[in-house]
Amino acid sequence: MTAEPTARARSGFRPALWLAYLVLALVVLAAVWPSLVATHPPDAIDLGAPVAGPSPAHLFGTDVLGRDTFSRVVHGARWSLVIGLGATSLALVVGALLGVLSASGPRLLDEAIGRATDILLAFPGLLLALLVVAVLGPGALNATIAIGCSTVPGFVRLARGQALVVRESGYVRAAVVLGHSPARIHARHVLPNAVPPLLVFATVTAGTAIISGSALSFLGLGPKAPTPEWGAMLADGRDFLDTAWALAVFPGLAVTATVVAVNVVGADLRRRFEGSPADGN
Amino acid sequence: MGTEPLLAVEGLRVEFRVGRGVVEAVRGVGFTLTAGRCLAIVGESGSGKSVTARALLGLVGPGSRVSADRMELAGTDLRSLTERRWRGVRGARIGLVSQDALVSLDPLRTVGAEITEVLRNHPRPDAPTPVDLLARVHVPEPAERARQRPHELSGGLRQRALIATGLAGGPAVLIADEPTTALDVTVQAKVLALLAEERDRGMAVLLISHDLPLVASFADDVAVMRHGRIVESGPVGQVLTAPRHEYTKTLLAAMPGAAPKPPPPHREHVEALRVDQVTLAHPGADPAIRRGVFDVSFALAAGEVLGVVGESGAGKSTLAELLLGLRSPHQGVVTLGGQPWSRLSARDRRPLRRRVQLIQQDPLGSFDPRHRVERIIGDALPGPGRAARVGELLELVGLPDDVRSRHPRQLSGGQRQRVAIARALAPGPEVLVCDEPVSALDASVRARVLRLLLDLRRGLGVALVFISHDLGVVREVSDRVLVLRGGQVVEEGETERVFAEPAHEYTRELLAAVPARPAVVSRVD
Amino acid sequence: MRGVARRVALTLFVVWGAATAAFLALHLMPGDPVLTMLGDALPPADRVARIRAELGLDQPLAEQYLAYLGRLVRGDLGRSYQLEAPVASVLGEQVGATAALALSGFGLALVVSVPLALATAGRRPALRRFVTTLELVAISTPSFWIGVLLLSLLSFRLRWFPVAGGDGVPGLVLPAVTLAIGLTGVFSQVLRDGVERALREPFVLSARARGSSEAAVRRAHALRHAAIPLLTLSGWTIGTLLSGAVVVETVFTRQGLGRVLATAIAARDMPVVTGIVVLAAAVFAVLNLVVDLLYQVADPRLAGRASPRPEGVPR
């Protein structure tokens, strides 16, 4: 019945949401202009104070070389965002192109893209990224490409499905009946209505991509050694668990806080999309 | 049959909390149900009729508040029941049959399991078995059907199975909430006959419906509901022949055939569209069931309204696609204004497309969700002077000019369909293919949209192909009728002739299944 | 049954595709595999040539490919440069530990998430909000950090569990919990969403109108409907379990395919890398096939029809 109340009550002010936007803003600030936030240069070695706990001089303590953990965490934001968002954007652009091409192009092309996607999907989870890194070698750019590769099949499938849904929709039918050309219909209806769901999907995969990036670094397959990447810092910290808890806590906390913020903000963006063009039929 | 009321309701109110506000869905409703009689509550969507039905089962849902001065079921005060005691009422003393058994029966469970669930909830010594119950509702081969799932049964059979679950607990009251809405007309009649059978066995039936002709043919008493109130009630004969309330009169006037049809305009016979021995077969999974259209021929004159009726699967939509040039026939040819329309290439068809336009069943789905009304209609117009033309078209379909800056989502169902009509008229078509154009609309809105279409035909001389499963509506608008079955034309002729003296057996069956319009209705106005 | 045959054919195609991709990876890799295998030192040229001939690397690529496929069919995955042992036997030794880890992580996640979802679906708003927050954090936390935290707290500080390696159940607890946390978050979200969706369906109103209790409605009707989206996630789940194993085994210095893979990638020991990746793809494909058949059991409406894949697009 029409009078059914909505289950989710929506209140105006939501502190958790504001916090998420704030965290994300801080992460972006740290990524763009780290020296503004950091207290030390990320590579400044202080042999007098190795593996120390938090203190006023070193907010998050220091690592085995006496480098300031807080400053390294701040500088690490850049790598997480570059790898995570870079991989997501790569997958989004490539996926959207291939997907729409697959739905609208000749049948042979559709088959080819479909089978290639099947093969990419055959490597479960991170394994495709690991294989790509094994071939290309470690490094930030390679990690980005690797994670992008493992994310792209989902986008291809979604884009193809969306394009098909839009092509079957009543408004495309109306446009055909009006005598509009296929090119005009694709430009005015199919593409604009097929892309928003991909953006929505990107807000879901962005968090995962950030985690995958730091996981590769944790395994020693990310940016090379002195780079302050959060996953790599954790891997270093793992060797000092019995003496320095701070080394294992703060970089991980940074990853989790960033991903929680990305997920909350992503959910908020999705909610704003809701009821508007997003679902296209 | 006793005349003591089985169920008595007075002053029933239901409120929902929505956000910070409160919506009153039911505002002081009262009625009684008697054994062996059927009370129908009639209303359009949002009138509160279904909420009333749910209140009788204590199932209004979360965020609601139900109160009543009296709500008594054969001595039990329903107002103060605990959840546990409500469960003793549901199914055992009041049964429910909802619409569309495909979703009202659990699609993952067998029909037998659904019936068993009731029997287990309310054990009694003389309980029938699921197979007995299926037999009682005339399901053939009940033992086999009990092991099947809803999607494996036909629409009629699964609605019967749903009725069997409503009867299984041996209730004295049966609530039937739009029990025939999703069904084809011939099946509708059979399901109603089944409900009548139960009523004649002494069941008190509460029928909830939006369909006045259906109510007129079946119920003993009727209560007309609007905005949460019963505006008029009484025996069916009395309410339908001598309505006192304005709203009841409006509803009756909106019934198909209630208003005298304007005579078709006289004009010279010019052929707009011609279909010659056209066949288009869809490859199906089951070769026994043929889908598509087969060897169909007819001609459509300029300014004529041709009704196309048939049940689901009759080939109505395929025919529409052929007329619109969205598909090409395997055999035969569609001729548009002298040109072999169906034989042209896609590119050659494009400049001619403006001559045949489409009105779809779901107007909202036919608009690009990102566009406002102005753009939707504007895109259908050629070249300059669009803004002014949009205004003219809106006026033509009876919409205020400020609608142009609105989103279709913000419009009512009737307004949306008017926008769709305006868009279809924009390129100046000669033929409008209307595919179930009013099926999604409430009765009073439906009547106004139909009137608009007829006015446009008269004013603009546009020919209409009016496709519908609803015979009443087709009768009201059409000059000529085409009856489709299994993709073939089984009957064709002047509307009044076909309805008065159907020549084909199938047409007679279709007509017999339509709930008889009370003869008296024509006196209203 | 035609649908099943099609699925089997697709499975074989996908495994072949994965093997081919792995072969290409092996041969398109920058750098000479023999030099990589022999380490940094400059080996004598004749020795390089001898090994090259031994491995068949002097043959044309097409012949190498056919020989590779032939060996693959016979279960010969090549020889590890680094471990100096046949890859197949290395995998055979390690697969048990990884399977135990994956299965226990999966089981744990399922056992925790089902009651969590049933208890909070569409009711108990305060608890529901708390649980959804926990799920969000669980999903957003990298498993290697969870592992490091658990190690730091429970193994180093409290000494409840072994610090490294450790066979048997005590050694399995922390890795399994680490692996299960992220899965639990997703399972519980998906199940609750499925239950809430099902509870809004008309057949639930029918069931309630028959006098069925809330618990019975949830158990007999809603849970089964909620299981279908969970099945849809199976591909993601298996992927998460396998890639999770790589990270978790590394964190806990635990035996298993994942750790062998991580080490092999770092050492560019390509036969091991491709061997594990092909094995994983094959296992994944077979599990997907099983899930497809399970679909038709869980949702009889699909019987005879191709089942929807996660991104469900009809072809």
PDB file of N, CA, C and O in Angstrom, chain B residues 234-269:
ATOM      1  N   GLY B 234     -24.111   0.051   1.164  1.00  0.00           N
ATOM      2  CA  GLY B 234     -25.453  -0.517   1.098  1.00  0.00           C
ATOM      3  C   GLY B 234     -25.450  -1.715   0.174  1.00  0.00           C
ATOM      4  O   GLY B 234     -24.410  -2.124  -0.319  1.00  0.00           O
ATOM      5  N   PRO B 235     -26.643  -2.284  -0.063  1.00  0.00           N
ATOM      6  CA  PRO B 235     -26.721  -3.405  -0.999  1.00  0.00           C
ATOM      7  C   PRO B 235     -26.255  -2.963  -2.391  1.00  0.00           C
ATOM      8  O   PRO B 235     -26.455  -1.800  -2.765  1.00  0.00           O
ATOM      9  N   VAL B 236     -25.626  -3.878  -3.120  1.00  0.00           N
ATOM     10  CA  VAL B 236     -25.030  -3.531  -4.404  1.00  0.00           C
ATOM     11  C   VAL B 236     -26.027  -2.853  -5.332  1.00  0.00           C
ATOM     12  O   VAL B 236     -25.757  -1.800  -5.901  1.00  0.00           O
ATOM     13  N   GLY B 237     -27.218  -3.463  -5.445  1.00  0.00           N
ATOM     14  CA  GLY B 237     -28.222  -2.941  -6.362  1.00  0.00           C
ATOM     15  C   GLY B 237     -28.522  -1.481  -6.076  1.00  0.00           C
ATOM     16  O   GLY B 237     -28.570  -0.635  -6.966  1.00  0.00           O
ATOM     17  N   GLN B 238     -28.662  -1.193  -4.773  1.00  0.00           N
ATOM     18  CA  GLN B 238     -29.043   0.164  -4.372  1.00  0.00           C
ATOM     19  C   GLN B 238     -27.923   1.159  -4.658  1.00  0.00           C
ATOM     20  O   GLN B 238     -28.142   2.207  -5.258  1.00  0.00           O
ATOM     21  N   VAL B 239     -26.707   0.819  -4.246  1.00  0.00           N
ATOM     22  CA  VAL B 239     -25.604   1.771  -4.393  1.00  0.00           C
ATOM     23  C   VAL B 239     -25.313   2.032  -5.873  1.00  0.00           C
ATOM     24  O   VAL B 239     -25.061   3.160  -6.275  1.00  0.00           O
ATOM     25  N   LEU B 240     -25.367   1.000  -6.679  1.00  0.00           N
ATOM     26  CA  LEU B 240     -24.985   1.192  -8.078  1.00  0.00           C
ATOM     27  C   LEU B 240     -26.097   1.804  -8.922  1.00  0.00           C
ATOM     28  O   LEU B 240     -25.837   2.452  -9.927  1.00  0.00           O
ATOM     29  N   THR B 241     -27.358   1.593  -8.501  1.00  0.00           N
ATOM     30  CA  THR B 241     -28.435   2.171  -9.318  1.00  0.00           C
ATOM     31  C   THR B 241     -28.805   3.565  -8.832  1.00  0.00           C
ATOM     32  O   THR B 241     -29.134   4.431  -9.644  1.00  0.00           O
ATOM     33  N   ALA B 242     -28.749   3.748  -7.516  1.00  0.00           N
ATOM     34  CA  ALA B 242     -29.158   5.055  -7.000  1.00  0.00           C
ATOM     35  C   ALA B 242     -28.071   5.612  -6.083  1.00  0.00           C
ATOM     36  O   ALA B 242     -28.260   5.735  -4.878  1.00  0.00           O
ATOM     37  N   PRO B 243     -26.908   5.932  -6.658  1.00  0.00           N
ATOM     38  CA  PRO B 243     -25.820   6.425  -5.812  1.00  0.00           C
ATOM     39  C   PRO B 243     -26.196   7.780  -5.225  1.00  0.00           C
ATOM     40  O   PRO B 243     -26.800   8.611  -5.897  1.00  0.00           O
ATOM     41  N   ARG B 244     -25.842   7.974  -3.945  1.00  0.00           N
ATOM     42  CA  ARG B 244     -26.169   9.250  -3.307  1.00  0.00           C
ATOM     43  C   ARG B 244     -24.948  10.151  -3.280  1.00  0.00           C
ATOM     44  O   ARG B 244     -25.040  11.359  -3.391  1.00  0.00           O
ATOM     45  N   HIS B 245     -23.773   9.550  -3.115  1.00  0.00           N
ATOM     46  CA  HIS B 245     -22.575  10.376  -2.955  1.00  0.00           C
ATOM     47  C   HIS B 245     -21.975  10.741  -4.317  1.00  0.00           C
ATOM     48  O   HIS B 245     -21.971   9.924  -5.239  1.00  0.00           O
ATOM     49  N   GLU B 246     -21.450  11.970  -4.393  1.00  0.00           N
ATOM     50  CA  GLU B 246     -20.866  12.447  -5.634  1.00  0.00           C
ATOM     51  C   GLU B 246     -19.770  11.511  -6.158  1.00  0.00           C
ATOM     52  O   GLU B 246     -19.690  11.207  -7.345  1.00  0.00           O
ATOM     53  N   TYR B 247     -18.925  11.055  -5.217  1.00  0.00           N
ATOM     54  CA  TYR B 247     -17.774  10.240  -5.625  1.00  0.00           C
ATOM     55  C   TYR B 247     -18.240   8.935  -6.270  1.00  0.00           C
ATOM     56  O   TYR B 247     -17.688   8.484  -7.267  1.00  0.00           O
ATOM     57  N   THR B 248     -19.260   8.329  -5.678  1.00  0.00           N
ATOM     58  CA  THR B 248     -19.795   7.090  -6.258  1.00  0.00           C
ATOM     59  C   THR B 248     -20.279   7.355  -7.681  1.00  0.00           C
ATOM     60  O   THR B 248     -20.052   6.573  -8.597  1.00  0.00           O
ATOM     61  N   LYS B 249     -20.948   8.515  -7.839  1.00  0.00           N
ATOM     62  CA  LYS B 249     -21.430   8.859  -9.179  1.00  0.00           C
ATOM     63  C   LYS B 249     -20.263   9.010 -10.157  1.00  0.00           C
ATOM     64  O   LYS B 249     -20.325   8.546 -11.294  1.00  0.00           O
ATOM     65  N   THR B 250     -19.177   9.657  -9.685  1.00  0.00           N
ATOM     66  CA  THR B 250     -18.005   9.808 -10.557  1.00  0.00           C
ATOM     67  C   THR B 250     -17.455   8.447 -10.963  1.00  0.00           C
ATOM     68  O   THR B 250     -17.118   8.206 -12.124  1.00  0.00           O
ATOM     69  N   LEU B 251     -17.344   7.562  -9.978  1.00  0.00           N
ATOM     70  CA  LEU B 251     -16.806   6.224 -10.271  1.00  0.00           C
ATOM     71  C   LEU B 251     -17.670   5.516 -11.296  1.00  0.00           C
ATOM     72  O   LEU B 251     -17.173   4.892 -12.229  1.00  0.00           O
ATOM     73  N   LEU B 252     -18.974   5.606 -11.095  1.00  0.00           N
ATOM     74  CA  LEU B 252     -19.881   4.922 -12.015  1.00  0.00           C
ATOM     75  C   LEU B 252     -19.778   5.530 -13.414  1.00  0.00           C
ATOM     76  O   LEU B 252     -19.783   4.815 -14.410  1.00  0.00           O
ATOM     77  N   ALA B 253     -19.656   6.850 -13.443  1.00  0.00           N
ATOM     78  CA  ALA B 253     -19.567   7.506 -14.748  1.00  0.00           C
ATOM     79  C   ALA B 253     -18.279   7.128 -15.455  1.00  0.00           C
ATOM     80  O   ALA B 253     -18.199   7.136 -16.679  1.00  0.00           O
ATOM     81  N   ALA B 254     -17.247   6.804 -14.654  1.00  0.00           N
ATOM     82  CA  ALA B 254     -15.955   6.457 -15.258  1.00  0.00           C
ATOM     83  C   ALA B 254     -15.932   5.026 -15.763  1.00  0.00           C
ATOM     84  O   ALA B 254     -14.996   4.621 -16.444  1.00  0.00           O
ATOM     85  N   MET B 255     -16.967   4.260 -15.415  1.00  0.00           N
ATOM     86  CA  MET B 255     -16.983   2.874 -15.885  1.00  0.00           C
ATOM     87  C   MET B 255     -17.079   2.843 -17.397  1.00  0.00           C
ATOM     88  O   MET B 255     -17.785   3.648 -17.990  1.00  0.00           O
ATOM     89  N   PRO B 256     -16.383   1.909 -18.016  1.00  0.00           N
ATOM     90  CA  PRO B 256     -16.440   1.842 -19.479  1.00  0.00           C
ATOM     91  C   PRO B 256     -17.880   1.708 -19.930  1.00  0.00           C
ATOM     92  O   PRO B 256     -18.653   0.936 -19.379  1.00  0.00           O
ATOM     93  N   GLY B 257     -18.240   2.467 -20.901  1.00  0.00           N
ATOM     94  CA  GLY B 257     -19.571   2.356 -21.458  1.00  0.00           C
ATOM     95  C   GLY B 257     -20.615   3.158 -20.717  1.00  0.00           C
ATOM     96  O   GLY B 257     -21.769   3.218 -21.129  1.00  0.00           O
ATOM     97  N   ALA B 258     -20.212   3.787 -19.611  1.00  0.00           N
ATOM     98  CA  ALA B 258     -21.194   4.530 -18.832  1.00  0.00           C
ATOM     99  C   ALA B 258     -21.633   5.787 -19.576  1.00  0.00           C
ATOM    100  O   ALA B 258     -22.804   6.136 -19.594  1.00  0.00           O
ATOM    101  N   ALA B 259     -20.642   6.453 -20.166  1.00  0.00           N
ATOM    102  CA  ALA B 259     -20.990   7.682 -20.872  1.00  0.00           C
ATOM    103  C   ALA B 259     -21.282   7.356 -22.328  1.00  0.00           C
ATOM    104  O   ALA B 259     -20.652   6.481 -22.904  1.00  0.00           O
ATOM    105  N   PRO B 260     -22.221   8.057 -22.938  1.00  0.00           N
ATOM    106  CA  PRO B 260     -22.499   7.794 -24.347  1.00  0.00           C
ATOM    107  C   PRO B 260     -21.294   8.155 -25.196  1.00  0.00           C
ATOM    108  O   PRO B 260     -20.639   9.176 -24.973  1.00  0.00           O
ATOM    109  N   LYS B 261     -20.968   7.280 -26.116  1.00  0.00           N
ATOM    110  CA  LYS B 261     -19.778   7.486 -26.932  1.00  0.00           C
ATOM    111  C   LYS B 261     -20.069   8.517 -28.009  1.00  0.00           C
ATOM    112  O   LYS B 261     -21.113   8.437 -28.656  1.00  0.00           O
ATOM    113  N   PRO B 262     -19.171   9.474 -28.204  1.00  0.00           N
ATOM    114  CA  PRO B 262     -19.415  10.423 -29.294  1.00  0.00           C
ATOM    115  C   PRO B 262     -19.382   9.676 -30.612  1.00  0.00           C
ATOM    116  O   PRO B 262     -18.572   8.766 -30.801  1.00  0.00           O
ATOM    117  N   PRO B 263     -20.248  10.030 -31.539  1.00  0.00           N
ATOM    118  CA  PRO B 263     -20.274   9.312 -32.819  1.00  0.00           C
ATOM    119  C   PRO B 263     -18.982   9.576 -33.580  1.00  0.00           C
ATOM    120  O   PRO B 263     -18.412  10.659 -33.455  1.00  0.00           O
ATOM    121  N   PRO B 264     -18.516   8.577 -34.338  1.00  0.00           N
ATOM    122  CA  PRO B 264     -17.269   8.770 -35.080  1.00  0.00           C
ATOM    123  C   PRO B 264     -17.436   9.882 -36.090  1.00  0.00           C
ATOM    124  O   PRO B 264     -18.508  10.035 -36.682  1.00  0.00           O
ATOM    125  N   PRO B 265     -16.412  10.680 -36.260  1.00  0.00           N
ATOM    126  CA  PRO B 265     -16.503  11.771 -37.223  1.00  0.00           C
ATOM    127  C   PRO B 265     -16.642  11.204 -38.622  1.00  0.00           C
ATOM    128  O   PRO B 265     -16.077  10.166 -38.960  1.00  0.00           O
ATOM    129  N   HIS B 266     -17.427  11.896 -39.438  1.00  0.00           N
ATOM    130  CA  HIS B 266     -17.575  11.424 -40.808  1.00  0.00           C
ATOM    131  C   HIS B 266     -16.487  12.026 -41.673  1.00  0.00           C
ATOM    132  O   HIS B 266     -16.251  13.210 -41.645  1.00  0.00           O
ATOM    133  N   ARG B 267     -15.810  11.215 -42.363  1.00  0.00           N
ATOM    134  CA  ARG B 267     -14.771  11.710 -43.242  1.00  0.00           C
ATOM    135  C   ARG B 267     -14.601  10.715 -44.376  1.00  0.00           C
ATOM    136  O   ARG B 267     -15.072   9.586 -44.302  1.00  0.00           O
ATOM    137  N   GLU B 268     -13.890  11.162 -45.391  1.00  0.00           N
ATOM    138  CA  GLU B 268     -13.680  10.276 -46.523  1.00  0.00           C
ATOM    139  C   GLU B 268     -12.762   9.130 -46.118  1.00  0.00           C
ATOM    140  O   GLU B 268     -11.868   9.289 -45.293  1.00  0.00           O
ATOM    141  N   HIS B 269     -12.971   7.992 -46.717  1.00  0.00           N
ATOM    142  CA  HIS B 269     -12.175   6.840 -46.364  1.00  0.00           C
ATOM    143  C   HIS B 269     -10.801   6.904 -47.055  1.00  0.00           C
ATOM    144  O   HIS B 269     -10.675   6.721 -48.248  1.00  0.00           O
TER     145      HIS B 269
END
